[in-house]
Amino acid sequence: MEIKRIVPNISSNQFEISKQFYIDFLGLKLVMDMDWILTFASESNPTAQISIVKEEKIHTKNSDIMISIEISDVDIVYDKARSLGLKIIYPITNEPWGVRRFFVKDPNGATINLLSHVHI
């Protein structure tokens, strides 16, 4: 068996706000836009994807969802999150295991752990 990709799905009825978050804030590309699902992908790594699915299609609590996204420069994205007034729930921190990260809530209530590896 070969795994080609793994895509997390977040339930939502806020497609336009989700588009702003994942396109404008995180810089992902919208690769599928249907009536009930949006799929976003990284332009540099197209198998790195996330989908937003109409709430009635999946039945999960978004507050229980946590997604980690490794990025090249977490400080730039942290500054961008602050300037946009996004809900940061864990401030930027250098962790003892070698990552620098912060947590932000997406518009649907999912926690996004944005991180970069640091050289210790």
XYZ file of N, CA, C and O in Angstrom:
480
model
N 0.834 -1.183 0.000
C 0.000 0.000 0.000
C 0.879 1.247 0.000
O 1.861 1.318 0.717
N 0.487 2.229 -0.787
C 1.189 3.501 -0.844
C 0.212 4.616 -0.498
O -0.837 4.751 -1.135
N 0.525 5.388 0.526
C -0.313 6.527 0.883
C 0.115 7.714 0.037
O 1.274 8.101 0.039
N -0.832 8.297 -0.683
C -0.545 9.415 -1.583
C -0.654 10.765 -0.877
O 0.093 11.683 -1.173
N -1.626 10.910 0.016
C -1.809 12.151 0.764
C -2.798 11.904 1.881
O -3.560 10.934 1.846
N -2.794 12.768 2.860
C -3.773 12.763 3.940
C -4.312 14.185 4.019
O -3.547 15.141 4.111
N -5.642 14.338 3.970
C -6.260 15.662 3.940
C -7.198 15.816 5.136
O -8.192 15.098 5.235
N -6.909 16.755 6.036
C -7.859 17.023 7.115
C -9.068 17.781 6.582
O -8.951 18.578 5.648
N -10.240 17.498 7.167
C -11.488 18.144 6.776
C -12.057 18.893 7.979
O -12.169 18.328 9.063
N -12.441 20.148 7.764
C -13.034 20.980 8.804
C -14.448 21.317 8.356
O -14.668 21.722 7.221
N -15.420 21.166 9.276
C -16.795 21.504 8.913
C -17.032 23.001 9.049
O -16.457 23.661 9.910
N -17.887 23.539 8.171
C -18.108 24.984 8.157
C -19.349 25.344 7.368
O -19.753 24.623 6.465
N -19.924 26.475 7.702
C -20.912 27.126 6.862
C -20.429 28.533 6.535
O -21.212 29.394 6.174
N -19.122 28.759 6.695
C -18.511 30.062 6.459
C -17.470 29.955 5.350
O -16.288 30.186 5.560
N -17.908 29.615 4.157
C -16.971 29.382 3.067
C -16.178 30.626 2.685
O -14.986 30.555 2.439
N -16.827 31.782 2.610
C -16.110 32.992 2.184
C -15.054 33.409 3.196
O -13.931 33.765 2.831
N -15.381 33.352 4.483
C -14.400 33.694 5.528
C -13.266 32.664 5.526
O -12.106 33.008 5.710
N -13.606 31.405 5.302
C -12.579 30.360 5.235
C -11.637 30.598 4.059
O -10.430 30.403 4.175
N -12.186 31.027 2.924
C -11.340 31.339 1.765
C -10.343 32.437 2.115
O -9.160 32.342 1.787
N -10.817 33.481 2.781
C -9.926 34.576 3.179
C -8.807 34.067 4.080
O -7.649 34.416 3.904
N -9.147 33.234 5.056
C -8.157 32.715 6.005
C -7.107 31.866 5.295
O -5.909 32.096 5.427
N -7.549 30.877 4.527
C -6.612 29.928 3.932
C -5.883 30.477 2.703
O -4.740 30.091 2.447
N -6.501 31.390 1.972
C -5.828 31.995 0.814
C -5.023 33.224 1.230
O -3.813 33.289 1.026
N -5.690 34.194 1.826
C -5.043 35.468 2.135
C -4.059 35.361 3.295
O -2.987 35.950 3.259
N -4.417 34.628 4.354
C -3.531 34.527 5.512
C -2.447 33.472 5.297
O -1.262 33.755 5.423
N -2.831 32.249 4.959
C -1.838 31.174 4.839
C -1.224 31.038 3.456
O -0.234 30.350 3.280
N -1.809 31.673 2.453
C -1.217 31.636 1.120
C -1.444 30.345 0.359
O -0.713 30.035 -0.587
N -2.458 29.591 0.751
C -2.776 28.365 0.017
C -3.568 28.708 -1.240
O -4.178 29.771 -1.347
N -3.563 27.789 -2.176
C -4.286 27.959 -3.437
C -5.586 27.157 -3.361
O -5.588 25.998 -2.912
N -6.680 27.765 -3.792
C -7.952 27.051 -3.858
C -7.906 26.137 -5.072
O -7.833 26.606 -6.209
N -7.901 24.811 -4.859
C -7.773 23.861 -5.968
C -9.087 23.157 -6.299
O -9.199 22.528 -7.351
N -10.081 23.253 -5.392
C -11.400 22.694 -5.681
C -12.440 23.523 -4.949
O -12.309 23.776 -3.759
N -13.447 23.969 -5.677
C -14.521 24.776 -5.107
C -15.838 24.238 -5.637
O -16.266 24.561 -6.734
N -16.466 23.371 -4.833
C -17.759 22.809 -5.199
C -18.796 23.421 -4.260
O -18.460 24.192 -3.367
N -20.013 23.051 -4.408
C -21.076 23.608 -3.569
C -20.918 23.197 -2.103
O -21.348 23.918 -1.220
N -20.295 22.073 -1.841
C -20.242 21.549 -0.475
C -18.830 21.360 0.077
O -18.668 20.993 1.245
N -17.794 21.607 -0.718
C -16.421 21.402 -0.261
C -15.468 22.379 -0.956
O -15.613 22.660 -2.146
N -14.519 22.889 -0.169
C -13.406 23.690 -0.684
C -12.127 22.940 -0.340
O -11.973 22.487 0.802
N -11.220 22.809 -1.280
C -9.925 22.200 -0.981
C -8.834 23.195 -1.335
O -8.828 23.772 -2.423
N -7.935 23.394 -0.380
C -6.813 24.307 -0.539
C -5.534 23.496 -0.555
O -5.428 22.485 0.146
N -4.540 23.934 -1.331
C -3.267 23.221 -1.425
C -2.110 24.207 -1.416
O -2.249 25.355 -1.844
N -0.976 23.725 -0.985
C 0.256 24.495 -1.048
C 0.744 24.504 -2.491
O 0.752 23.459 -3.147
N 1.155 25.669 -2.969
C 1.684 25.735 -4.338
C 3.032 25.037 -4.439
O 3.352 24.451 -5.467
N 3.826 25.078 -3.378
C 5.153 24.456 -3.418
C 5.103 22.956 -3.117
O 6.032 22.230 -3.441
N 4.023 22.481 -2.497
C 3.865 21.069 -2.158
C 2.387 20.718 -2.321
O 1.634 20.709 -1.356
N 1.931 20.422 -3.547
C 0.507 20.266 -3.829
C -0.207 19.150 -3.071
O -1.430 19.144 -3.012
N 0.520 18.218 -2.474
C -0.159 17.188 -1.689
C -0.414 17.650 -0.257
O -1.104 16.964 0.483
N 0.116 18.806 0.130
C -0.202 19.401 1.430
C -1.514 20.157 1.252
O -1.555 21.225 0.659
N -2.608 19.556 1.734
C -3.945 20.087 1.479
C -4.797 20.115 2.742
O -4.529 19.411 3.707
N -5.836 20.933 2.686
C -6.853 20.989 3.731
C -8.186 21.250 3.049
O -8.241 21.986 2.056
N -9.244 20.634 3.545
C -10.572 20.840 2.959
C -11.524 21.422 4.000
O -11.461 21.081 5.178
N -12.413 22.282 3.525
C -13.495 22.832 4.329
C -14.777 22.246 3.735
O -15.036 22.383 2.537
N -15.554 21.561 4.575
C -16.727 20.823 4.111
C -17.972 21.410 4.771
O -17.945 21.744 5.954
N -19.057 21.532 4.005
C -20.322 22.033 4.567
C -20.660 21.249 5.832
O -20.551 20.024 5.876
N -21.088 21.980 6.832
C -21.330 21.432 8.162
C -22.229 20.198 8.147
O -21.985 19.241 8.872
N -23.251 20.198 7.315
C -24.178 19.065 7.319
C -23.582 17.795 6.701
O -24.148 16.720 6.815
N -22.424 17.906 6.063
C -21.808 16.743 5.428
C -20.936 15.936 6.404
O -20.743 14.739 6.218
N -20.347 16.605 7.398
C -19.560 15.889 8.403
C -20.002 16.366 9.775
O -20.439 17.495 9.953
N -19.911 15.500 10.732
C -20.433 15.824 12.060
C -19.302 15.713 13.088
O -19.154 14.699 13.754
N -18.512 16.769 13.184
C -17.423 16.811 14.149
C -17.453 18.146 14.867
O -18.037 19.113 14.378
N -16.814 18.192 16.017
C -16.657 19.449 16.729
C -15.329 20.048 16.299
O -14.277 19.483 16.552
N -15.375 21.185 15.633
C -14.144 21.812 15.176
C -13.239 22.209 16.327
O -12.028 22.291 16.165
N -13.814 22.448 17.509
C -12.987 22.820 18.647
C -12.054 21.675 19.042
O -11.067 21.892 19.729
N -12.359 20.458 18.609
C -11.517 19.300 18.898
C -10.440 19.087 17.833
O -9.590 18.231 17.985
N -10.489 19.849 16.751
C -9.554 19.665 15.648
C -8.321 20.532 15.866
O -8.429 21.720 16.147
N -7.138 19.909 15.727
C -5.891 20.662 15.768
C -5.035 20.188 14.605
O -4.792 18.994 14.453
N -4.608 21.137 13.788
C -3.818 20.820 12.610
C -2.482 21.529 12.724
O -2.433 22.724 13.037
N -1.391 20.819 12.487
C -0.057 21.410 12.503
C 0.391 21.667 11.070
O 0.279 20.790 10.217
N 0.895 22.878 10.838
C 1.390 23.259 9.523
C 2.793 23.813 9.692
O 2.982 24.824 10.377
N 3.774 23.130 9.098
C 5.151 23.615 9.151
C 5.353 24.624 8.029
O 5.012 24.366 6.881
N 5.913 25.776 8.398
C 6.147 26.852 7.436
C 7.607 27.283 7.509
O 8.318 26.954 8.454
N 8.047 28.026 6.515
C 9.460 28.393 6.450
C 9.839 29.476 7.445
O 10.950 29.472 7.965
N 8.938 30.422 7.742
C 9.274 31.509 8.668
C 8.062 31.836 9.533
O 7.199 32.625 9.145
N 8.012 31.242 10.709
C 6.864 31.399 11.591
C 6.717 32.831 12.096
O 5.609 33.295 12.352
N 7.815 33.561 12.220
C 7.729 34.932 12.719
C 6.965 35.851 11.772
O 6.178 36.694 12.214
N 7.174 35.685 10.484
C 6.448 36.493 9.498
C 4.951 36.205 9.584
O 4.127 37.130 9.583
N 4.595 34.936 9.700
C 3.183 34.557 9.754
C 2.559 34.988 11.074
O 1.398 35.413 11.123
N 3.321 34.933 12.160
C 2.828 35.402 13.454
C 2.511 36.900 13.386
O 1.443 37.343 13.828
N 3.422 37.677 12.819
C 3.191 39.118 12.664
C 1.958 39.384 11.802
O 1.169 40.288 12.082
N 1.787 38.595 10.757
C 0.632 38.743 9.881
C -0.665 38.430 10.642
O -1.656 39.155 10.518
N -0.654 37.364 11.442
C -1.832 36.995 12.239
C -2.200 38.119 13.201
O -3.374 38.466 13.351
N -1.197 38.685 13.842
C -1.444 39.794 14.771
C -1.996 41.009 14.040
O -2.940 41.645 14.503
N -1.423 41.333 12.881
C -1.884 42.516 12.142
C -3.310 42.336 11.617
O -4.043 43.313 11.468
N -3.706 41.107 11.349
C -5.066 40.828 10.887
C -6.066 40.679 12.040
O -7.262 40.516 11.810
N -5.557 40.688 13.274
C -6.429 40.551 14.437
C -6.984 39.159 14.614
O -8.048 38.976 15.207
N -6.265 38.159 14.123
C -6.726 36.775 14.279
C -6.612 36.345 15.735
O -5.812 36.886 16.508
N -7.384 35.350 16.117
C -7.418 34.880 17.502
C -6.227 33.942 17.758
O -6.260 32.757 17.410
N -5.185 34.496 18.365
C -3.999 33.711 18.720
C -4.246 33.151 20.116
O -4.461 33.905 21.065
N -4.219 31.813 20.230
C -4.538 31.209 21.524
C -3.310 30.651 22.242
O -3.411 30.205 23.374
N -2.157 30.664 21.571
C -0.887 30.271 22.183
C 0.168 31.152 21.533
O 0.347 31.104 20.316
N 0.829 31.990 22.325
C 1.764 32.958 21.737
C 2.990 32.279 21.128
O 3.309 31.138 21.454
N 3.681 33.011 20.294
C 4.877 32.459 19.659
C 5.871 32.067 20.748
O 6.139 32.819 21.672
N 6.366 30.831 20.636
C 7.192 30.240 21.688
C 8.262 29.365 21.071
O 7.993 28.602 20.143
N 9.469 29.450 21.611
C 10.522 28.489 21.266
C 10.373 27.302 22.202
O 10.514 27.451 23.421
N 10.054 26.149 21.636
C 9.847 24.950 22.440
C 11.170 24.204 22.629
O 12.038 24.251 21.739
N 11.341 23.504 23.754
C 12.605 22.821 24.026
C 12.934 21.688 23.043
O 14.070 21.257 22.962
N 11.957 21.226 22.272
C 12.211 20.133 21.325
C 12.585 20.644 19.933
O 12.668 19.875 18.975
N 12.810 21.972 19.805
C 13.386 22.488 18.563
C 12.432 23.088 17.564
O 12.759 23.174 16.384
N 11.247 23.495 18.004
C 10.350 24.205 17.106
C 9.985 25.559 17.710
O 10.007 25.740 18.925
N 9.681 26.498 16.846
C 9.132 27.797 17.232
C 7.724 27.805 16.659
O 7.535 27.555 15.460
N 6.714 28.071 17.507
C 5.339 27.915 17.046
C 4.382 28.843 17.764
O 4.714 29.426 18.797
N 3.175 28.941 17.179
C 2.037 29.581 17.829
C 0.773 28.911 17.334
O 0.782 28.218 16.316
N -0.316 29.082 18.083
C -1.606 28.520 17.698
C -2.555 29.663 17.379
O -2.628 30.650 18.113
N -3.310 29.510 16.298
C -4.328 30.480 15.902
C -5.605 29.705 15.596
O -5.548 28.560 15.141
N -6.745 30.313 15.881
C -8.032 29.694 15.537
C -8.395 30.069 14.109
O -8.286 31.229 13.711
N -8.821 29.089 13.325
C -9.337 29.411 11.997
C -10.767 29.919 12.168
O -11.316 29.856 13.278
N -11.420 30.441 11.122
C -12.762 31.020 11.281
C -13.823 30.015 11.718
O -14.909 30.401 12.134
N -13.506 28.727 11.630
C -14.472 27.675 11.971
C -14.243 27.081 13.351
O -14.925 26.163 13.752
N -13.245 27.581 14.077
C -12.979 27.106 15.434
C -11.883 26.068 15.543
O -11.550 25.642 16.643
N -11.306 25.636 14.429
C -10.208 24.662 14.479
C -8.924 25.377 14.908
O -8.704 26.534 14.565
N -8.108 24.677 15.662
C -6.827 25.231 16.097
C -5.760 24.882 15.071
O -5.583 23.723 14.709
N -5.042 25.901 14.615
C -3.962 25.708 13.645
C -2.646 25.985 14.363
O -2.413 27.085 14.861
N -1.792 24.977 14.441
C -0.468 25.057 15.052
C 0.522 25.369 13.937
O 0.806 24.510 13.116
N 0.995 26.607 13.883
C 1.942 27.008 12.845
C 3.337 26.967 13.432
O 3.578 27.529 14.515
N 4.271 26.304 12.739
C 5.583 26.092 13.324
C 6.697 26.096 12.287
O 6.476 25.839 11.114
N 7.887 26.408 12.783
C 9.126 26.273 12.018
C 10.121 25.565 12.918
O 10.121 25.749 14.140
N 10.955 24.743 12.340
C 12.020 24.120 13.115
C 13.135 25.144 13.322
O 13.429 25.936 12.420
N 13.690 25.141 14.500
C 14.784 26.055 14.814
C 16.036 25.223 15.076
O 15.961 24.080 15.494
N 17.153 25.822 14.809
C 18.417 25.136 15.057
C 18.881 25.527 16.450
O 19.084 26.685 16.741
N 19.010 24.536 17.289
C 19.380 24.780 18.684
C 20.878 24.590 18.870
O 21.511 23.803 18.273
